[in-house]
Structure formats: structure tokens, C-alpha cells
Short mmCIF file of C-alpha atoms and ligand atoms in Angstrom, two decimals:
data_model
loop_
_atom_site.label_atom_id
_atom_site.label_comp_id
_atom_site.label_asym_id
_atom_site.label_seq_id
_atom_site.Cartn_x
_atom_site.Cartn_y
_atom_site.Cartn_z
CA UNK A 1 40.34 21.18 -41.98
CA UNK A 2 41.71 19.83 -38.73
CA UNK A 3 45.13 21.04 -37.84
CA UNK A 4 46.69 18.67 -35.36
CA UNK A 5 48.99 21.19 -33.82
CA UNK A 6 46.32 23.86 -33.28
CA UNK A 7 43.81 22.39 -30.84
CA UNK A 8 41.91 25.68 -30.81
CA UNK A 9 41.33 27.64 -34.04
CA UNK A 10 39.22 30.80 -33.88
CA UNK A 11 38.46 32.80 -36.99
CA UNK A 12 36.73 36.15 -37.05
CA UNK A 13 34.66 35.43 -33.94
CA UNK A 14 32.01 38.00 -33.21
CA UNK A 15 29.64 37.95 -30.24
CA UNK A 16 26.82 40.44 -29.72
CA UNK A 17 24.43 40.62 -26.83
CA UNK A 18 21.53 42.38 -28.48
CA UNK A 19 22.90 45.75 -29.62
CA UNK A 20 26.06 45.37 -27.53
CA UNK A 21 29.01 44.19 -29.62
CA UNK A 22 31.25 42.42 -27.16
CA UNK A 23 33.65 40.44 -29.33
CA UNK A 24 34.20 42.32 -32.53
CA UNK A 25 36.68 40.28 -34.52
CA UNK A 26 38.76 37.69 -32.70
CA UNK A 27 41.11 35.32 -34.53
CA UNK A 28 43.55 33.16 -32.65
CA UNK A 29 45.09 29.71 -32.95
CA UNK A 30 46.28 27.88 -29.83
CA UNK A 31 48.63 24.91 -30.04
CA UNK A 32 48.47 21.66 -28.11
CA UNK A 33 50.23 22.17 -24.81
CA UNK A 34 50.32 25.91 -25.16
CA UNK A 35 49.58 28.11 -22.09
CA UNK A 36 47.87 31.34 -23.06
CA UNK A 37 47.21 34.07 -20.52
CA UNK A 38 44.45 36.48 -21.48
CA UNK A 39 44.69 39.96 -20.02
CA UNK A 40 42.52 42.97 -20.42
CA UNK A 41 40.39 45.52 -18.63
CA UNK A 42 37.07 44.56 -17.08
CA UNK A 43 34.38 44.33 -19.80
CA UNK A 44 36.83 43.72 -22.63
CA UNK A 45 35.22 40.37 -23.47
CA UNK A 46 37.60 37.87 -21.85
CA UNK A 47 34.94 35.77 -20.14
CA UNK A 48 32.73 35.88 -23.16
CA UNK A 49 35.58 34.65 -25.31
CA UNK A 50 36.20 31.65 -22.97
CA UNK A 51 32.50 30.88 -22.90
CA UNK A 52 32.25 30.93 -26.71
CA UNK A 53 34.90 28.23 -26.91
CA UNK A 54 32.56 25.69 -25.39
CA UNK A 55 29.46 27.40 -26.65
CA UNK A 56 28.15 28.44 -23.27
CA UNK A 57 27.68 31.55 -25.36
CA UNK A 58 26.63 31.11 -29.00
CA UNK A 59 28.93 32.93 -31.43
CA UNK A 60 27.16 35.60 -33.52
CA UNK A 61 29.56 35.04 -36.42
CA UNK A 62 32.88 33.36 -37.15
CA UNK A 63 34.16 29.84 -36.68
CA UNK A 64 35.67 28.01 -33.73
CA UNK A 65 37.38 24.65 -34.13
CA UNK A 66 38.19 22.69 -31.02
CA UNK A 67 40.36 19.71 -31.85
CA UNK A 68 39.06 19.92 -35.39
CA UNK A 69 35.38 20.01 -34.37
CA UNK A 70 33.46 23.08 -35.56
CA UNK A 71 31.60 24.04 -32.41
CA UNK A 72 29.65 26.75 -34.25
CA UNK A 73 28.14 24.09 -36.58
CA UNK A 74 24.73 22.98 -35.40
CA UNK A 75 25.53 19.42 -36.48
CA UNK A 76 28.44 19.11 -34.13
CA UNK A 77 27.77 17.12 -30.96
CA UNK A 78 28.61 19.95 -28.58
CA UNK A 79 28.45 17.76 -25.51
CA UNK A 80 31.24 15.57 -26.86
CA UNK A 81 33.38 18.67 -27.42
CA UNK A 82 32.57 19.99 -23.96
CA UNK A 83 33.98 16.83 -22.47
CA UNK A 84 37.32 17.87 -23.85
CA UNK A 85 37.19 21.28 -22.24
CA UNK A 86 37.46 21.71 -18.47
CA UNK A 87 36.44 25.07 -17.08
CA UNK A 88 37.22 26.67 -13.76
CA UNK A 89 35.44 29.89 -12.75
CA UNK A 90 36.13 32.67 -10.22
CA UNK A 91 33.32 31.27 -8.11
CA UNK A 92 33.78 27.63 -7.60
CA UNK A 93 30.22 26.43 -8.30
CA UNK A 94 30.64 23.26 -6.29
CA UNK A 95 27.44 21.38 -5.42
CA UNK A 96 26.87 22.34 -1.75
CA UNK A 97 24.99 19.17 -0.77
CA UNK A 98 27.56 16.77 -2.16
CA UNK A 99 30.85 15.90 -0.60
CA UNK A 100 34.12 16.83 -2.19
CA UNK A 101 34.54 13.36 -3.65
CA UNK A 102 30.89 13.23 -4.85
CA UNK A 103 31.43 16.57 -6.58
CA UNK A 104 34.33 15.10 -8.52
CA UNK A 105 32.66 11.78 -9.33
CA UNK A 106 29.44 13.32 -10.59
CA UNK A 107 30.31 14.17 -14.24
CA UNK A 108 32.24 10.95 -15.06
CA UNK A 109 29.45 8.82 -13.65
CA UNK A 110 26.56 10.79 -15.15
CA UNK A 111 28.07 11.85 -18.49
CA UNK A 112 30.60 9.16 -19.19
CA UNK A 113 28.78 6.30 -17.51
CA UNK A 114 31.94 5.48 -15.54
CA UNK A 115 31.48 2.84 -12.88
CA UNK A 116 31.24 4.38 -9.40
CA UNK A 117 34.18 2.41 -8.08
CA UNK A 118 36.37 3.62 -10.90
CA UNK A 119 35.13 7.22 -10.55
CA UNK A 120 35.87 7.07 -6.84
CA UNK A 121 39.41 5.77 -7.36
CA UNK A 122 40.07 8.40 -10.01
CA UNK A 123 38.53 11.07 -7.79
CA UNK A 124 40.79 10.20 -4.87
CA UNK A 125 43.78 10.18 -7.16
CA UNK A 126 42.84 13.69 -8.37
CA UNK A 127 42.37 14.85 -4.79
CA UNK A 128 45.85 13.63 -3.97
CA UNK A 129 47.09 15.58 -6.97
CA UNK A 130 45.64 18.82 -5.65
CA UNK A 131 46.67 17.97 -2.06
CA UNK A 132 43.19 17.40 -0.68
CA UNK A 133 42.81 13.64 -0.25
CA UNK A 134 42.13 14.21 3.45
CA UNK A 135 39.05 16.24 2.56
CA UNK A 136 37.26 13.75 0.36
CA UNK A 137 34.27 13.41 2.71
CA UNK A 138 34.03 17.06 3.60
CA UNK A 139 31.32 19.35 2.26
CA UNK A 140 32.22 22.50 0.29
CA UNK A 141 31.07 24.71 3.16
CA UNK A 142 33.77 23.15 5.35
CA UNK A 143 36.60 24.23 2.98
CA UNK A 144 38.50 27.42 2.57
CA UNK A 145 38.29 29.32 -0.73
CA UNK A 146 41.61 28.00 -1.90
CA UNK A 147 40.60 24.41 -1.06
CA UNK A 148 37.24 24.85 -2.89
CA UNK A 149 39.06 26.07 -5.96
CA UNK A 150 41.43 23.12 -5.87
CA UNK A 151 38.41 20.82 -5.71
CA UNK A 152 36.94 22.66 -8.66
CA UNK A 153 40.09 22.04 -10.62
CA UNK A 154 40.11 18.36 -9.68
CA UNK A 155 36.43 18.13 -10.71
CA UNK A 156 37.23 19.61 -14.13
CA UNK A 157 40.14 17.20 -14.52
CA UNK A 158 37.92 14.19 -13.77
CA UNK A 159 36.59 14.35 -17.34
CA UNK A 160 40.14 13.99 -18.74
CA UNK A 161 39.89 17.24 -20.68
CA UNK A 162 42.39 18.09 -23.40
CA UNK A 163 42.02 21.80 -22.62
CA UNK A 164 41.53 23.70 -19.37
CA UNK A 165 39.97 27.17 -19.35
CA UNK A 166 40.42 29.28 -16.22
CA UNK A 167 38.43 32.44 -15.71
CA UNK A 168 40.03 34.50 -12.95
CA UNK A 169 40.49 31.42 -10.75
CA UNK A 170 42.16 33.36 -7.91
CA UNK A 171 40.27 36.65 -7.98
CA UNK A 172 37.81 35.69 -5.29
CA UNK A 173 40.42 34.28 -2.94
CA UNK A 174 42.03 35.82 0.10
CA UNK A 175 45.60 36.67 -0.77
CA UNK A 176 47.13 33.91 1.32
CA UNK A 177 45.25 31.30 -0.72
CA UNK A 178 46.23 32.45 -4.16
CA UNK A 179 49.55 30.60 -4.12
CA UNK A 180 48.13 27.15 -3.48
CA UNK A 181 45.78 27.43 -6.45
CA UNK A 182 48.50 28.83 -8.75
CA UNK A 183 50.77 25.94 -7.70
CA UNK A 184 48.18 23.36 -8.79
CA UNK A 185 47.83 25.22 -12.08
CA UNK A 186 51.54 25.31 -12.50
CA UNK A 187 51.69 21.52 -12.08
CA UNK A 188 49.11 21.20 -14.85
CA UNK A 189 51.36 23.30 -17.05
CA UNK A 190 54.28 21.00 -16.18
CA UNK A 191 52.12 18.04 -17.26
CA UNK A 192 51.68 19.67 -20.71
CA UNK A 193 48.05 20.70 -20.41
CA UNK A 194 46.75 23.15 -22.95
CA UNK A 195 45.49 26.10 -20.94
CA UNK A 196 43.78 29.44 -21.51
CA UNK A 197 43.90 31.49 -18.34
CA UNK A 198 42.24 34.81 -17.65
CA UNK A 199 44.13 36.24 -14.70
CA UNK A 200 45.58 39.43 -13.30
CA UNK A 201 48.40 37.42 -11.71
CA UNK A 202 51.21 38.89 -13.68
CA UNK A 203 53.86 36.83 -11.79
CA UNK A 204 52.09 33.64 -12.88
CA UNK A 205 51.79 34.93 -16.45
CA UNK A 206 55.49 35.85 -16.57
CA UNK A 207 56.54 32.51 -15.24
CA UNK A 208 54.33 29.99 -17.03
CA UNK A 209 52.65 31.57 -20.03
CA UNK A 210 53.93 30.75 -23.51
CA UNK A 211 51.95 33.66 -24.80
CA UNK A 212 50.22 36.68 -23.32
CA UNK A 213 47.23 38.02 -25.21
CA UNK A 214 45.99 41.48 -24.40
CA UNK A 215 42.36 42.18 -25.23
CA UNK A 216 40.50 45.44 -25.17
CA UNK A 217 36.99 46.38 -26.28
CA UNK A 218 36.35 43.09 -28.14
CA UNK A 219 39.66 42.96 -30.02
CA UNK A 220 43.05 41.32 -29.51
CA UNK A 221 45.20 44.41 -29.31
CA UNK A 222 48.58 42.81 -28.86
CA UNK A 223 50.11 39.41 -28.10
CA UNK A 224 53.51 37.87 -27.63
CA UNK A 225 55.94 36.20 -25.24
CA UNK A 226 55.42 37.40 -21.65
CA UNK A 227 58.75 39.18 -21.62
CA UNK A 228 57.83 41.08 -24.78
CA UNK A 229 54.41 42.12 -23.50
CA UNK A 230 55.49 43.00 -19.99
CA UNK A 231 58.88 44.55 -20.70
CA UNK A 232 58.29 46.06 -24.05
CA UNK A 233 54.58 46.58 -24.85
CA UNK A 234 54.00 48.39 -28.11
CA UNK A 235 50.35 49.47 -28.09
CA UNK A 236 49.22 52.47 -26.05
CA UNK A 237 46.27 50.50 -24.62
CA UNK A 238 48.54 47.71 -23.42
CA UNK A 239 50.93 50.22 -21.81
CA UNK A 240 48.05 52.02 -20.15
CA UNK A 241 46.63 48.75 -18.81
CA UNK A 242 49.94 47.45 -17.53
CA UNK A 243 50.62 50.74 -15.78
CA UNK A 244 47.48 50.16 -13.77
CA UNK A 245 48.12 46.53 -12.81
CA UNK A 246 51.89 46.27 -12.48
P1 ADP B 301 35.48 40.54 -19.07
O1 ADP B 301 35.46 39.11 -18.71
O2 ADP B 301 36.65 40.95 -19.94
O3 ADP B 301 35.37 41.46 -17.89
P2 ADP B 301 32.89 39.97 -20.21
O4 ADP B 301 33.16 39.03 -21.30
O5 ADP B 301 32.39 39.44 -18.93
O6 ADP B 301 34.22 40.87 -19.98
O7 ADP B 301 31.89 41.11 -20.65
C1 ADP B 301 32.04 41.89 -21.79
C2 ADP B 301 30.78 42.73 -22.00
O8 ADP B 301 29.69 41.92 -22.31
C3 ADP B 301 30.39 43.52 -20.75
O9 ADP B 301 29.94 44.79 -21.21
C4 ADP B 301 29.27 42.72 -20.20
O10 ADP B 301 28.41 43.50 -19.45
C5 ADP B 301 28.61 42.14 -21.43
N1 ADP B 301 27.97 40.84 -21.20
C6 ADP B 301 28.55 39.73 -20.79
N2 ADP B 301 27.68 38.69 -20.67
C7 ADP B 301 26.48 39.23 -21.02
C8 ADP B 301 25.15 38.68 -21.15
N3 ADP B 301 24.90 37.38 -20.92
N4 ADP B 301 24.20 39.51 -21.56
C9 ADP B 301 24.44 40.82 -21.86
N5 ADP B 301 25.63 41.38 -21.79
C10 ADP B 301 26.67 40.60 -21.36
MG1 MG B 302 35.42 38.17 -16.88
#
């Protein structure tokens, strides 16, 4: 049954790749407007978990409800659900032969049949929001990494998603560009966006996360408020991981 407060409801999610059991048993509910930071060692299944939420990876077992829609049910119109979920990756995946503005307009025009004029206006508005309105006619190759990532965020927002998923959005950036991307993300938080963020930026997690979830080897090992997890972790695996990244 749909639970209005929990926009994401995951129960006993399992994901195997052949013989490799990547997600072993993940259950988590995420509220509307909640900001969840996912932490964990490389290979622990963080990206796979995000990708299961919009069924870029098919769950092996378990159920996932997004805004009440069971995305693991074959009868669900997954494309409709995907429109509610914006995703930003480590590598920006912008279309190289399209301008910044065209990159942003593409999905609303193609998938939502938005009029080009309207998509353009909305695109320019989003570019202002990420501080890049001056770059609307530039091509991705003419932008810095931080600028490309801000365009990728604007592009995801163009579909008016209810949820934003970020998979290590600053990991590929030169250090001096990390801040500008985190600032844009922080503004989204201030606007009340529901967000699930995989990141090693502990400062960001401390400042903006409502909840920090620590994953290891396909399980959620520990979760709680950032100050609980960072100042007073309880599980040996969490302590060991934090000792390496802090
Ligand atoms: P994380 O994001 O925490 O680093 P991933 O979710 O990317 O972890 O990967 C978890 C495990 O699943 C890794 O062992 C990885 O090699 C494996 N894996 C991820 N995607 C695939 C795939 N498409 N096919 C086979 N194995 C995969
Ligand atoms: Mg990953």
C-alpha cells in the first residue's frame, strides 16, 4: 500500500549478477524531503542499489516502491516512474554534439512532449539556478568538469523529478571544483528535494544529510543521524571505514 510519507520503500532487496551476490538483503524507507547519504567501501553495492531504484538493474528479489509504484512489478510503467527520478553520475554523460541548453531540453521535449519554446525557457531558468546561464550555447567539451556536472544536474531537474539520486557526483572532479557542485546540491536540499547521495564528502554528509547509511558487502550495516555515525559509530566495519576516510 502506498505510504505518502515514504516516497521510497525497499523491502528485502536482493541483486545478483550471475553467481555474485551484490545486494544481499536491503530494506530501507526514505521519506519525502529526506536527504540520505550512502557510504561504504568500493564494491559494497552502493551504485547497484541506486540503479535498482529506477530499475536500470533488475532486482533479483524483494520489492521497491517509488511513490507507491511497485517498480519490480512487470505491469508498472517503469518509464513513468523514471520520470520522477533524476540521476546524476560520476561521469556526466552529456551528449557531446549538443549544446548545454539542448542537453537540458532533450528529455522534456522527447519524453514529455514539451513545446520547444517552453523547454528552452525552463532550460535557461535551470541554467540560472546552477549559475551557468552564460554557457547555454557552449558544447560540453568547452566546459570544466564542475560546469559539466552542474549541467548534468540541471538536465536531471528538467524532468521535474520528485527524487534525485547522485552517484559520487564529485569523485571525478579536480578538488577546486568540488565545492561548486556541492553548493548546487545544497540548494536542492534547501528546496526540499528528496535525495539519495553516494559520496565520500564527509563534510557535506555532516552538514546536509538527515541520515547516513553505511553499507558493506551488500548489507546496510549501520545508519543514523550524521553526528551519531561520524562521532559515535557502533559497528566495527563502520569504524574501520571511517578511520580510512576521515
Ligand atoms: P559500489 O558502488 O559500492 O562501489 P557497485 O554497486 O558498483 O559497488 O558494485 C558492487 C559489486 O557488483 C562489485 O563487485 C561489482 O564488480 C559488481 N557489479 C556491478 N555491476 C555489475 C554488472 N553489471 N555485472 C557484474 N557485476 C557487477
Ligand atoms: Mg559505485
